[in-house]
CSV table of C-alpha atoms and ligand atoms in Angstrom, one decimal:
chain,number,residue,atom,x,y,z
A,534,MET,CA,0.4,-136.5,-13.1
A,535,VAL,CA,0.0,-133.7,-15.5
A,536,ILE,CA,2.7,-131.6,-17.5
A,537,ALA,CA,1.8,-128.3,-18.8
A,538,GLY,CA,4.0,-127.7,-22.0
A,539,ALA,CA,5.5,-130.0,-24.7
A,540,GLY,CA,8.7,-128.1,-25.2
A,541,PRO,CA,12.0,-130.0,-24.4
A,542,THR,CA,11.6,-129.8,-20.6
A,543,GLY,CA,8.0,-131.0,-20.6
A,544,LEU,CA,8.5,-133.9,-23.1
A,545,MET,CA,11.8,-135.0,-21.3
A,546,CYS,CA,10.3,-135.0,-17.9
A,547,ALA,CA,7.2,-136.9,-19.5
A,548,LEU,CA,9.5,-139.6,-21.0
A,549,ALA,CA,11.6,-140.0,-17.8
A,550,LEU,CA,8.4,-140.5,-15.8
A,551,ALA,CA,6.7,-142.8,-18.2
A,552,ARG,CA,9.8,-145.0,-18.1
A,553,GLU,CA,9.3,-145.4,-14.3
A,554,GLY,CA,5.6,-146.4,-14.9
A,555,VAL,CA,4.1,-143.3,-13.9
A,556,ARG,CA,0.9,-142.4,-15.7
A,557,VAL,CA,1.5,-138.9,-17.2
A,558,VAL,CA,-0.6,-136.6,-19.5
A,559,VAL,CA,1.1,-133.7,-21.3
A,560,CYS,CA,-1.0,-130.7,-22.2
A,561,GLU,CA,0.4,-128.5,-24.9
A,562,ALA,CA,-1.3,-125.2,-25.7
A,563,GLU,CA,-0.2,-125.1,-29.5
A,564,PRO,CA,-1.8,-127.5,-32.1
A,565,THR,CA,1.7,-128.8,-32.7
A,566,LEU,CA,5.3,-128.8,-31.5
A,567,THR,CA,6.7,-125.2,-31.7
A,568,HIS,CA,9.2,-124.6,-34.5
A,569,ASP,CA,11.0,-121.5,-33.5
A,570,LEU,CA,14.6,-121.2,-34.0
A,571,ARG,CA,15.9,-121.4,-30.4
A,572,ALA,CA,18.7,-123.3,-28.6
A,573,GLY,CA,20.7,-126.1,-30.1
A,574,SER,CA,24.0,-126.8,-28.3
A,575,PHE,CA,24.0,-129.7,-26.0
A,576,HIS,CA,26.7,-130.1,-23.4
A,577,PRO,CA,28.3,-133.7,-22.5
A,578,PRO,CA,26.2,-134.3,-19.3
A,579,THR,CA,22.9,-133.5,-21.3
A,580,GLN,CA,23.9,-136.0,-23.9
A,581,GLU,CA,24.7,-138.5,-21.1
A,582,MET,CA,21.2,-137.8,-19.5
A,583,MET,CA,19.3,-138.3,-22.9
A,584,ALA,CA,21.4,-141.5,-23.8
A,585,PRO,CA,19.5,-144.1,-21.9
A,586,TYR,CA,16.2,-143.1,-23.6
A,587,GLY,CA,17.7,-143.5,-27.0
A,588,ILE,CA,17.5,-139.7,-27.6
A,589,THR,CA,21.3,-138.8,-28.1
A,590,ASP,CA,21.8,-141.7,-30.5
A,591,GLN,CA,19.0,-140.4,-32.5
A,592,MET,CA,20.5,-137.0,-32.5
A,593,HIS,CA,23.7,-138.3,-33.9
A,594,ALA,CA,21.8,-140.4,-36.4
A,595,ARG,CA,19.9,-137.3,-37.5
A,596,GLY,CA,23.1,-135.2,-38.4
A,597,ALA,CA,23.8,-133.4,-35.5
A,598,LEU,CA,27.3,-131.7,-35.4
A,599,GLN,CA,30.1,-132.9,-33.0
A,600,VAL,CA,31.6,-129.7,-31.9
A,601,ARG,CA,34.9,-130.7,-30.0
A,602,LYS,CA,36.7,-127.3,-30.1
A,603,TRP,CA,35.3,-123.9,-29.3
A,604,GLN,CA,36.9,-120.6,-29.4
A,605,ILE,CA,37.0,-117.0,-27.7
A,606,ARG,CA,37.9,-114.4,-30.3
A,607,SER,CA,38.3,-110.7,-30.4
A,608,ARG,CA,36.6,-108.8,-33.2
A,609,ARG,CA,39.6,-106.5,-33.6
A,610,GLY,CA,42.4,-109.0,-32.7
A,611,GLY,CA,41.2,-112.4,-34.0
A,612,MET,CA,41.8,-115.7,-32.2
A,613,VAL,CA,42.2,-115.5,-28.4
A,614,ALA,CA,41.9,-118.9,-27.1
A,615,GLU,CA,40.8,-122.2,-28.3
A,616,PHE,CA,39.5,-125.1,-26.0
A,617,ASP,CA,39.4,-128.8,-26.8
A,618,LEU,CA,36.6,-130.8,-25.0
A,619,GLY,CA,38.5,-133.9,-26.2
A,620,VAL,CA,40.6,-133.6,-23.0
A,621,LEU,CA,37.5,-134.6,-21.1
A,622,ALA,CA,37.3,-138.1,-22.9
A,623,ASP,CA,38.2,-139.6,-19.4
A,624,VAL,CA,35.0,-138.3,-17.6
A,625,THR,CA,32.4,-138.3,-20.4
A,626,PRO,CA,31.5,-140.5,-23.5
A,627,TYR,CA,30.6,-137.4,-25.3
A,628,PRO,CA,33.5,-135.2,-25.2
A,629,TYR,CA,32.0,-132.5,-27.3
A,630,ARG,CA,29.1,-130.2,-27.7
A,631,LEU,CA,26.4,-131.7,-29.9
A,632,HIS,CA,24.7,-129.2,-32.2
A,633,LEU,CA,21.2,-129.8,-33.4
A,634,GLU,CA,18.3,-127.3,-33.6
A,635,GLN,CA,15.7,-127.6,-30.7
A,636,HIS,CA,12.9,-128.2,-33.1
A,637,ARG,CA,14.6,-131.2,-34.5
A,638,LEU,CA,15.2,-132.4,-30.9
A,639,THR,CA,11.6,-132.2,-29.7
A,640,PRO,CA,10.1,-134.6,-32.6
A,641,ILE,CA,12.9,-137.2,-31.5
A,642,ILE,CA,11.6,-137.1,-27.9
A,643,LEU,CA,7.9,-137.0,-28.9
A,644,ASP,CA,8.4,-140.1,-31.1
A,645,ILE,CA,9.9,-142.1,-28.3
A,646,LEU,CA,7.3,-140.9,-25.8
A,647,ARG,CA,4.7,-142.1,-28.1
A,648,GLN,CA,5.8,-145.6,-27.6
A,649,GLU,CA,5.2,-145.4,-23.9
A,650,ALA,CA,1.8,-146.8,-23.0
A,651,SER,CA,1.6,-144.7,-19.8
A,652,ALA,CA,2.0,-141.3,-21.5
A,653,GLU,CA,-0.4,-139.2,-23.4
A,654,VAL,CA,0.2,-136.0,-25.3
A,655,HIS,CA,-2.7,-133.6,-25.9
A,656,PHE,CA,-2.0,-130.7,-28.4
A,657,GLY,CA,-4.2,-127.8,-28.4
A,658,HIS,CA,-4.9,-128.1,-24.6
A,659,ARG,CA,-4.0,-124.9,-22.8
A,660,VAL,CA,-3.6,-125.1,-19.1
A,661,THR,CA,-5.5,-122.3,-17.6
A,662,GLY,CA,-5.5,-122.7,-14.0
A,663,PHE,CA,-5.5,-125.4,-11.1
A,664,GLU,CA,-7.3,-126.0,-7.8
A,665,PRO,CA,-5.0,-127.6,-5.1
A,666,GLY,CA,-6.5,-130.2,-2.9
A,667,PRO,CA,-4.9,-132.3,-0.1
A,668,HIS,CA,-4.2,-135.3,-2.2
A,669,SER,CA,-4.4,-134.1,-5.7
A,670,VAL,CA,-4.6,-131.2,-7.9
A,671,MET,CA,-7.5,-130.3,-10.3
A,672,VAL,CA,-6.0,-129.0,-13.6
A,673,LYS,CA,-8.2,-126.7,-15.6
A,674,PHE,CA,-7.5,-126.6,-19.3
A,675,GLU,CA,-9.1,-125.2,-22.4
A,676,SER,CA,-9.3,-127.0,-25.7
A,677,GLU,CA,-10.9,-125.4,-28.9
A,678,GLY,CA,-12.5,-122.9,-26.6
A,679,ILE,CA,-14.2,-125.6,-24.4
A,680,PRO,CA,-13.1,-125.6,-20.7
A,681,GLY,CA,-12.2,-129.1,-19.2
A,682,LYS,CA,-10.6,-130.5,-15.9
A,683,LEU,CA,-8.1,-133.2,-15.3
A,684,GLU,CA,-7.4,-134.5,-11.7
A,685,ALA,CA,-3.7,-135.1,-11.2
A,686,SER,CA,-1.7,-136.3,-8.4
A,687,TRP,CA,0.9,-133.6,-9.2
A,688,LEU,CA,1.2,-130.7,-11.7
A,689,ILE,CA,4.4,-129.9,-13.4
A,690,GLY,CA,4.8,-126.2,-14.9
A,691,ALA,CA,7.1,-126.7,-18.1
A,692,ASP,CA,5.1,-124.1,-19.8
A,693,GLY,CA,8.1,-121.7,-20.7
A,694,GLY,CA,9.2,-118.4,-19.9
A,695,ARG,CA,5.7,-116.9,-19.8
A,696,SER,CA,4.4,-119.7,-17.5
A,697,THR,CA,0.8,-119.6,-16.7
A,698,ILE,CA,1.5,-121.9,-13.7
A,699,ARG,CA,4.2,-119.8,-12.4
A,700,LYS,CA,2.2,-116.5,-12.7
A,701,LEU,CA,-0.7,-118.3,-10.7
A,702,LEU,CA,1.6,-119.2,-7.9
A,703,PRO,CA,2.6,-116.8,-5.1
A,704,VAL,CA,6.2,-116.8,-6.4
A,705,GLU,CA,8.5,-113.9,-7.7
A,706,PHE,CA,10.3,-114.2,-11.0
A,707,GLU,CA,13.5,-112.6,-9.6
A,708,GLY,CA,16.2,-111.0,-11.6
A,709,PHE,CA,16.5,-108.7,-14.5
A,710,THR,CA,15.9,-108.0,-18.3
A,711,TRP,CA,18.9,-107.0,-20.2
A,712,PRO,CA,18.4,-103.5,-22.0
A,713,GLU,CA,19.3,-104.7,-25.4
A,714,GLN,CA,17.7,-107.3,-27.5
A,715,PHE,CA,19.5,-110.0,-29.3
A,716,LEU,CA,19.5,-110.2,-33.3
A,717,VAL,CA,19.9,-113.7,-34.5
A,718,VAL,CA,20.9,-114.3,-38.1
A,719,SER,CA,21.4,-117.5,-40.0
A,720,THR,CA,23.5,-118.0,-43.2
A,721,PRO,CA,24.9,-121.0,-45.1
A,722,TYR,CA,28.1,-118.9,-45.8
A,723,ASP,CA,30.8,-121.1,-44.4
A,724,LEU,CA,32.7,-119.1,-41.6
A,725,GLY,CA,34.9,-122.3,-41.2
A,726,GLN,CA,37.1,-121.2,-44.2
A,727,HIS,CA,37.9,-118.1,-42.0
A,728,GLY,CA,39.1,-120.0,-39.1
A,729,PHE,CA,36.0,-120.0,-36.9
A,730,ALA,CA,35.2,-123.0,-35.0
A,731,MET,CA,31.6,-124.5,-35.0
A,732,ASN,CA,31.0,-122.6,-31.7
A,733,ALA,CA,32.9,-119.1,-31.1
A,734,TYR,CA,32.4,-116.2,-28.9
A,735,VAL,CA,33.6,-112.9,-30.3
A,736,ALA,CA,34.4,-110.1,-27.9
A,737,ASP,CA,33.7,-106.4,-28.8
A,738,PRO,CA,32.6,-103.4,-26.8
A,739,THR,CA,29.7,-102.7,-29.1
A,740,GLU,CA,29.4,-105.5,-31.7
A,741,TRP,CA,30.2,-108.7,-29.8
A,742,ALA,CA,28.9,-111.8,-31.5
A,743,ALA,CA,28.2,-115.5,-30.6
A,744,VAL,CA,28.6,-118.1,-33.5
A,745,PHE,CA,27.1,-121.5,-33.7
A,746,LYS,CA,27.1,-123.8,-36.7
A,747,MET,CA,23.9,-125.7,-36.9
A,748,PRO,CA,23.2,-128.8,-39.1
A,749,ASP,CA,20.0,-127.5,-40.7
A,750,ALA,CA,18.4,-130.1,-43.1
A,751,GLY,CA,21.9,-131.4,-44.1
A,752,PRO,CA,25.2,-130.0,-45.3
A,753,PRO,CA,26.3,-127.3,-45.7
A,754,GLY,CA,24.3,-126.5,-42.6
A,755,LEU,CA,23.7,-122.8,-41.3
A,756,TRP,CA,26.0,-120.6,-39.3
A,757,ARG,CA,23.9,-118.9,-36.6
A,758,LEU,CA,25.2,-115.5,-35.3
A,759,ALA,CA,23.7,-113.5,-32.3
A,760,PHE,CA,24.5,-109.8,-32.0
A,761,PRO,CA,23.3,-107.2,-29.5
A,762,CYS,CA,21.1,-104.6,-30.9
A,763,ASP,CA,19.6,-101.2,-30.3
A,764,PRO,CA,16.8,-101.5,-27.6
A,765,GLY,CA,15.3,-98.1,-29.1
A,766,LEU,CA,14.5,-99.4,-32.6
A,767,PRO,CA,11.5,-101.4,-33.5
A,768,ASP,CA,11.7,-105.1,-34.6
A,769,ASP,CA,10.9,-104.4,-38.2
A,770,ALA,CA,13.7,-101.8,-38.4
A,771,LEU,CA,16.1,-104.3,-36.7
A,772,LEU,CA,15.1,-106.9,-39.1
A,773,ASP,CA,15.3,-104.8,-42.2
A,774,PRO,CA,17.3,-106.7,-44.8
A,775,ILE,CA,19.7,-104.1,-45.6
A,776,LEU,CA,20.5,-103.4,-41.9
A,777,VAL,CA,20.9,-107.1,-41.3
A,778,GLN,CA,23.3,-107.3,-44.3
A,779,THR,CA,25.2,-104.4,-43.0
A,780,ARG,CA,25.6,-106.1,-39.6
A,781,MET,CA,27.0,-109.2,-41.1
A,782,GLN,CA,29.3,-107.2,-43.4
A,783,GLY,CA,30.7,-105.4,-40.5
A,784,PHE,CA,31.3,-108.7,-38.7
A,785,LEU,CA,33.1,-110.1,-41.8
A,786,ALA,CA,33.3,-108.5,-45.1
A,787,ASN,CA,31.9,-110.8,-47.9
A,788,GLU,CA,31.9,-109.1,-51.5
A,789,ASN,CA,29.4,-111.5,-52.7
A,790,GLY,CA,26.8,-110.6,-50.1
A,791,TYR,CA,25.4,-112.8,-47.4
A,792,GLU,CA,22.5,-115.1,-48.1
A,793,ILE,CA,20.3,-114.7,-45.0
A,794,ARG,CA,18.1,-117.6,-44.3
A,795,TYR,CA,16.5,-116.4,-41.1
A,796,ALA,CA,16.7,-113.3,-38.9
A,797,SER,CA,14.8,-112.8,-35.5
A,798,ILE,CA,15.0,-110.6,-32.6
A,799,TYR,CA,14.5,-111.7,-29.1
A,800,ARG,CA,14.5,-110.2,-25.5
A,801,VAL,CA,16.9,-111.7,-22.9
A,802,HIS,CA,16.3,-112.1,-19.1
A,803,GLN,CA,18.2,-113.4,-16.1
A,804,ARG,CA,15.5,-114.6,-13.8
A,805,VAL,CA,15.0,-117.4,-11.4
A,806,ALA,CA,11.5,-118.3,-9.7
A,807,SER,CA,11.8,-117.6,-5.8
A,808,GLU,CA,10.1,-121.0,-5.2
A,809,TRP,CA,9.8,-124.0,-7.5
A,810,ARG,CA,7.5,-126.1,-5.5
A,811,HIS,CA,4.1,-125.0,-4.0
A,812,GLY,CA,2.4,-128.2,-2.6
A,813,ARG,CA,1.6,-130.4,-5.5
A,814,VAL,CA,2.7,-127.9,-8.2
A,815,LEU,CA,6.2,-127.9,-9.5
A,816,LEU,CA,8.2,-125.6,-12.0
A,817,ALA,CA,10.9,-126.8,-14.4
A,818,GLY,CA,12.7,-125.4,-17.4
A,819,ASP,CA,12.2,-121.8,-18.6
A,820,ALA,CA,9.1,-121.7,-16.3
A,821,ALA,CA,11.4,-121.7,-13.4
A,822,HIS,CA,14.5,-119.9,-14.9
A,823,LEU,CA,15.7,-117.8,-17.9
A,824,ASN,CA,19.2,-116.8,-19.0
A,825,ASN,CA,21.1,-115.3,-21.9
A,826,PRO,CA,22.2,-117.9,-24.5
A,827,LEU,CA,26.1,-117.1,-24.1
A,828,GLY,CA,27.4,-120.4,-23.0
A,829,GLY,CA,24.4,-122.6,-24.3
A,830,PHE,CA,22.8,-123.3,-20.8
A,831,GLY,CA,19.0,-122.6,-21.2
A,832,LEU,CA,17.7,-125.7,-22.8
A,833,ASN,CA,20.5,-127.8,-21.3
A,834,SER,CA,19.3,-126.8,-17.8
A,835,GLY,CA,15.6,-127.7,-18.6
A,836,ILE,CA,16.8,-131.1,-19.5
A,837,HIS,CA,18.8,-131.4,-16.3
A,838,ASP,CA,15.6,-130.2,-14.3
A,839,ALA,CA,13.4,-132.7,-16.1
A,840,VAL,CA,15.6,-135.8,-15.4
A,841,ASN,CA,16.3,-134.7,-11.9
A,842,LEU,CA,12.6,-134.0,-11.1
A,843,ALA,CA,11.3,-137.3,-12.7
A,844,GLY,CA,13.9,-139.4,-10.8
A,845,LYS,CA,12.5,-138.0,-7.5
A,846,LEU,CA,8.9,-137.7,-8.5
A,847,ALA,CA,8.5,-141.2,-9.4
A,848,PRO,CA,9.5,-142.9,-6.1
A,849,VAL,CA,7.4,-140.2,-4.2
A,850,TRP,CA,4.3,-141.2,-6.4
A,851,ARG,CA,4.9,-144.9,-5.9
A,852,GLY,CA,5.0,-144.1,-2.1
A,853,GLU,CA,8.5,-145.4,-1.7
A,854,GLU,CA,9.8,-141.9,-0.6
A,855,GLY,CA,8.4,-138.9,1.3
A,856,GLU,CA,7.5,-135.5,-0.5
A,857,ALA,CA,10.7,-134.1,1.2
A,858,LEU,CA,12.5,-135.7,-1.7
A,859,LEU,CA,10.9,-133.1,-4.0
A,860,ASP,CA,12.5,-130.1,-2.0
A,861,VAL,CA,15.9,-131.8,-2.8
A,862,TYR,CA,15.0,-131.4,-6.4
A,863,VAL,CA,14.3,-127.7,-5.7
A,864,GLN,CA,17.5,-127.3,-3.7
A,865,GLN,CA,19.8,-129.1,-6.1
A,866,ARG,CA,18.4,-127.6,-9.1
A,867,ARG,CA,17.8,-124.0,-8.0
A,868,LYS,CA,21.2,-123.6,-6.3
A,869,THR,CA,22.9,-124.9,-9.6
A,870,THR,CA,20.8,-122.5,-11.6
A,871,ILE,CA,21.7,-119.5,-9.5
A,872,ASP,CA,25.3,-120.4,-8.7
A,873,GLN,CA,26.3,-121.9,-12.0
A,874,VAL,CA,23.9,-120.9,-15.0
A,875,GLN,CA,23.1,-117.4,-13.9
A,876,ALA,CA,26.7,-116.6,-12.8
A,877,MET,CA,28.4,-118.1,-16.0
A,878,SER,CA,26.0,-116.6,-18.5
A,879,ILE,CA,26.2,-113.2,-16.9
A,880,ARG,CA,30.0,-113.5,-16.8
A,881,ASN,CA,30.1,-114.6,-20.3
A,882,LYS,CA,28.2,-111.5,-21.6
A,883,ARG,CA,30.2,-109.1,-19.6
A,884,LEU,CA,33.4,-110.7,-21.0
A,885,LEU,CA,32.3,-110.2,-24.5
A,886,GLU,CA,31.0,-106.7,-24.2
A,887,GLU,CA,33.8,-105.1,-21.7
A,888,ARG,CA,34.2,-101.5,-22.9
A,889,ASP,CA,37.2,-100.7,-21.0
A,890,PRO,CA,40.3,-101.7,-23.2
A,891,ALA,CA,42.6,-102.3,-20.3
A,892,VAL,CA,40.2,-104.6,-18.6
A,893,GLN,CA,39.4,-106.3,-21.8
A,894,LYS,CA,43.1,-106.9,-22.7
A,895,ALA,CA,43.6,-108.3,-19.1
A,896,ARG,CA,40.7,-110.7,-19.6
A,897,MET,CA,41.8,-111.9,-22.9
A,898,GLU,CA,45.2,-112.5,-21.6
A,899,GLU,CA,43.8,-114.4,-18.8
A,900,LEU,CA,41.9,-116.6,-21.1
A,901,MET,CA,45.1,-117.2,-23.1
A,902,ALA,CA,47.0,-118.2,-20.1
A,903,ILE,CA,44.2,-120.7,-19.1
A,904,ALA,CA,44.1,-122.2,-22.5
A,905,ALA,CA,47.9,-122.6,-22.5
A,906,ASP,CA,47.9,-124.5,-19.1
A,907,PRO,CA,46.5,-128.1,-19.5
A,908,GLN,CA,45.4,-128.2,-15.7
A,909,ARG,CA,43.6,-124.8,-15.9
A,910,ALA,CA,42.1,-125.5,-19.3
A,911,ARG,CA,40.7,-128.8,-18.0
A,912,GLN,CA,39.1,-127.1,-15.0
A,913,TYR,CA,37.7,-124.3,-17.2
A,914,LEU,CA,36.0,-127.0,-19.5
A,915,LEU,CA,34.6,-128.9,-16.7
A,916,GLU,CA,32.8,-125.6,-15.5
A,917,SER,CA,31.7,-124.4,-18.8
A,918,SER,CA,30.4,-127.8,-20.0
A,919,MET,CA,28.3,-128.0,-16.7
A,920,ILE,CA,30.0,-131.1,-15.5
A,921,ALA,CA,31.5,-129.5,-12.5
A,922,GLY,CA,28.2,-127.9,-11.4
A,923,LEU,CA,26.1,-131.0,-11.7
A,924,GLN,CA,28.8,-132.9,-9.7
A,925,ARG,CA,28.4,-130.2,-6.8
A,926,SER,CA,24.8,-130.3,-6.9
A,927,GLN,CA,24.7,-134.1,-6.3
A,928,GLU,CA,26.4,-133.1,-3.0
A,929,ILE,CA,23.2,-131.4,-1.8
A,930,SER,CA,20.9,-133.9,-0.1
A,931,ALA,CA,17.8,-133.6,2.2
A,932,GLY,CA,17.7,-131.5,5.3
B,1738,FAD,C1,13.9,-116.8,-29.4
B,1738,FAD,C2,14.7,-117.6,-28.4
B,1738,FAD,C3,16.0,-118.1,-28.7
B,1738,FAD,C4,16.6,-118.8,-27.7
B,1738,FAD,N1,17.9,-119.1,-28.0
B,1738,FAD,C5,18.7,-120.0,-27.3
B,1738,FAD,C6,20.0,-120.2,-27.5
B,1738,FAD,O1,20.6,-119.9,-28.5
B,1738,FAD,N2,20.6,-121.0,-26.5
B,1738,FAD,C7,20.0,-121.4,-25.3
B,1738,FAD,O2,20.6,-122.1,-24.5
B,1738,FAD,N3,18.8,-121.1,-25.1
B,1738,FAD,C8,18.0,-120.3,-26.0
B,1738,FAD,N4,16.8,-120.1,-25.8
B,1738,FAD,C9,16.2,-120.8,-24.6
B,1738,FAD,C10,15.7,-122.2,-24.9
B,1738,FAD,O3,15.1,-122.2,-26.2
B,1738,FAD,C11,14.7,-122.6,-23.7
B,1738,FAD,O4,15.7,-122.6,-22.6
B,1738,FAD,C12,14.1,-123.8,-23.9
B,1738,FAD,O5,13.2,-123.7,-25.1
B,1738,FAD,C13,13.4,-124.4,-22.7
B,1738,FAD,O6,12.5,-125.3,-23.0
B,1738,FAD,P1,11.1,-125.5,-22.1
B,1738,FAD,O7,10.7,-126.7,-22.6
B,1738,FAD,O8,11.5,-125.2,-20.6
B,1738,FAD,O9,10.3,-124.2,-22.5
B,1738,FAD,P2,9.6,-123.9,-23.9
B,1738,FAD,O10,10.7,-124.5,-25.0
B,1738,FAD,O11,9.2,-122.5,-24.0
B,1738,FAD,O12,8.5,-124.8,-23.9
B,1738,FAD,C14,7.3,-124.5,-23.3
B,1738,FAD,C15,6.0,-125.2,-24.0
B,1738,FAD,O13,4.9,-125.0,-23.2
B,1738,FAD,C16,3.7,-124.6,-24.0
B,1738,FAD,N5,2.8,-123.7,-23.2
B,1738,FAD,C17,3.0,-122.4,-22.9
B,1738,FAD,N6,1.9,-122.1,-22.0
B,1738,FAD,C18,1.1,-123.2,-21.9
B,1738,FAD,C19,-0.2,-123.4,-21.3
B,1738,FAD,N7,-0.8,-122.5,-20.5
B,1738,FAD,N8,-0.5,-124.7,-21.4
B,1738,FAD,C20,0.0,-125.7,-22.1
B,1738,FAD,N9,1.1,-125.4,-22.7
B,1738,FAD,C21,1.7,-124.2,-22.7
B,1738,FAD,C22,4.5,-123.7,-25.2
B,1738,FAD,O14,3.6,-123.6,-26.4
B,1738,FAD,C23,5.7,-124.6,-25.3
B,1738,FAD,O15,5.5,-125.6,-26.2
B,1738,FAD,C24,16.1,-119.4,-26.5
B,1738,FAD,C25,14.6,-118.9,-26.3
B,1738,FAD,C26,13.9,-118.2,-27.1
B,1738,FAD,C27,12.5,-117.8,-26.8
C-alpha cells in the first residue's frame, strides 16, 4: 500500500495499517517533516484514537498543555461564557483539549512508525501520478529529479490541501474560499493574567480573534492569536511589524510592547471533495476536506479519517472483507465532515463576526444561557468536542 504525504494524516494512517500487519510505504515530497506553524488543539476523541499507539502518552510527556476550560468572549464586553470539559469525565478518559504544535506531533508519530517492520517512509519522494489497474495501482513518483514507479494494492492521497492525487481524480473540491485571510501571531506575553483561558474565541464585527496557548519548547509557552485581515493588502504589508504590533495593541493594550515570535498569513477554505474513493485510490485529511480553524477541527478530522480508513482497509487487504467496506469509510467520514465539521466551523466564524448588534447580543445571551444550564452545556460540549458527531457516524453502516 502506498500513502502520499507524511503529514499527520498520512503518518497516522501508515501507523494504524502497519500495526495491522499491512506493508505500507509513505512517500513524502519534502526532504523532512514540515515545520509550519499550523494546528495544535486535540479534542478528547482524537486523544483516545491515538492512545493505543502510545502517541497520546508521548504528547503528554513532551509538555502538551491540558486545556480543560475554554471561553467565548466579546471584544467589547469581556467574558460571555466559559465551558468546562471536565463535565465529560464520565465519557472520556481525556476530558480536556490537549495543545501541542503539529510540528511536535509528527515526529512523535514518525518515531513510533519507524519501529514497525512493515512500514517505510521515503522523504524527497513526490508522487506525480498513478495508473489504475484491475488488481493494483501503479504509483509514479519523482526523487531528486529521477522518475520511479511503485506497484501498490491501494493508494491513499494524504497529500494535503493542494493534493496532487485529488487533482488527478475526476472529483470536484466543492465549497468556497473565505474572502479574508487569517493573520496568526504568536507572543510569549501571558494573556492568562488578563483572565483568558488557554483557548478563547473573541467575538467582534471587525476584529474577532481566536486565542490558543501553545507549549512551545517549554514554559512560558506561546499565546497564538488568529485575526481576520484585509484581503486587499499583500502579505508583506499585513506582516509589517508595526501593523502586527498595532493589531495586538488594539486587541489588548500592553505598554511595554508585544514580543512577536512568529507572524504568518493564510487563506482559509471550506471545501469537501465530491468523492473520496475512486477504485483503488482513496483520499483522507486535508486532501479530502478543508475548513477554517475556529473550533480546531482540521487536524483532528484528518486523524479521524486515518484511523477509520486503516481499520477498514486492513481487513479488505487481508481478504476478510469486501471492498464495499471502503465505501462505509467514505459515507461515515464524508457525512461527518459535511454535517459536523463544515457546519460547526462555518457557524463558529459567523458567530464571532456577526455585524448586527442585536443579533450578536441575542447569540451571546443564548451562549450564556447554555453555559448556565448543566444539561445544555454538556450537550454543547459533546458536539463541540466532536464526540457526538463521531457517535452518530458509527450508526452509518454498509448499504
Ligand atoms: C497555515 C495553516 C494553518 C493552520 N492552522 C490550523 C489551526 O489553527 N487549527 C486547525 O485545526 N487546523 C489548522 N490548519 C489545518 C491543519 O494544519 C491541517 O488540517 C492538517 O495539517 C492536515 O494534515 P494532513 O496530513 O491531512 O495534511 P498536511 O499536513 O498538509 O500534510 C500533507 C503532506 O503531504 C506532502 N505532500 C504534498 N504533495 C505531495 C506529493 N505530491 N507527494 C508526496 N507528498 C506530498 C506535504 O509535503 C505534507 O507533508 C492549518 C493549515 C495551514 C496550512
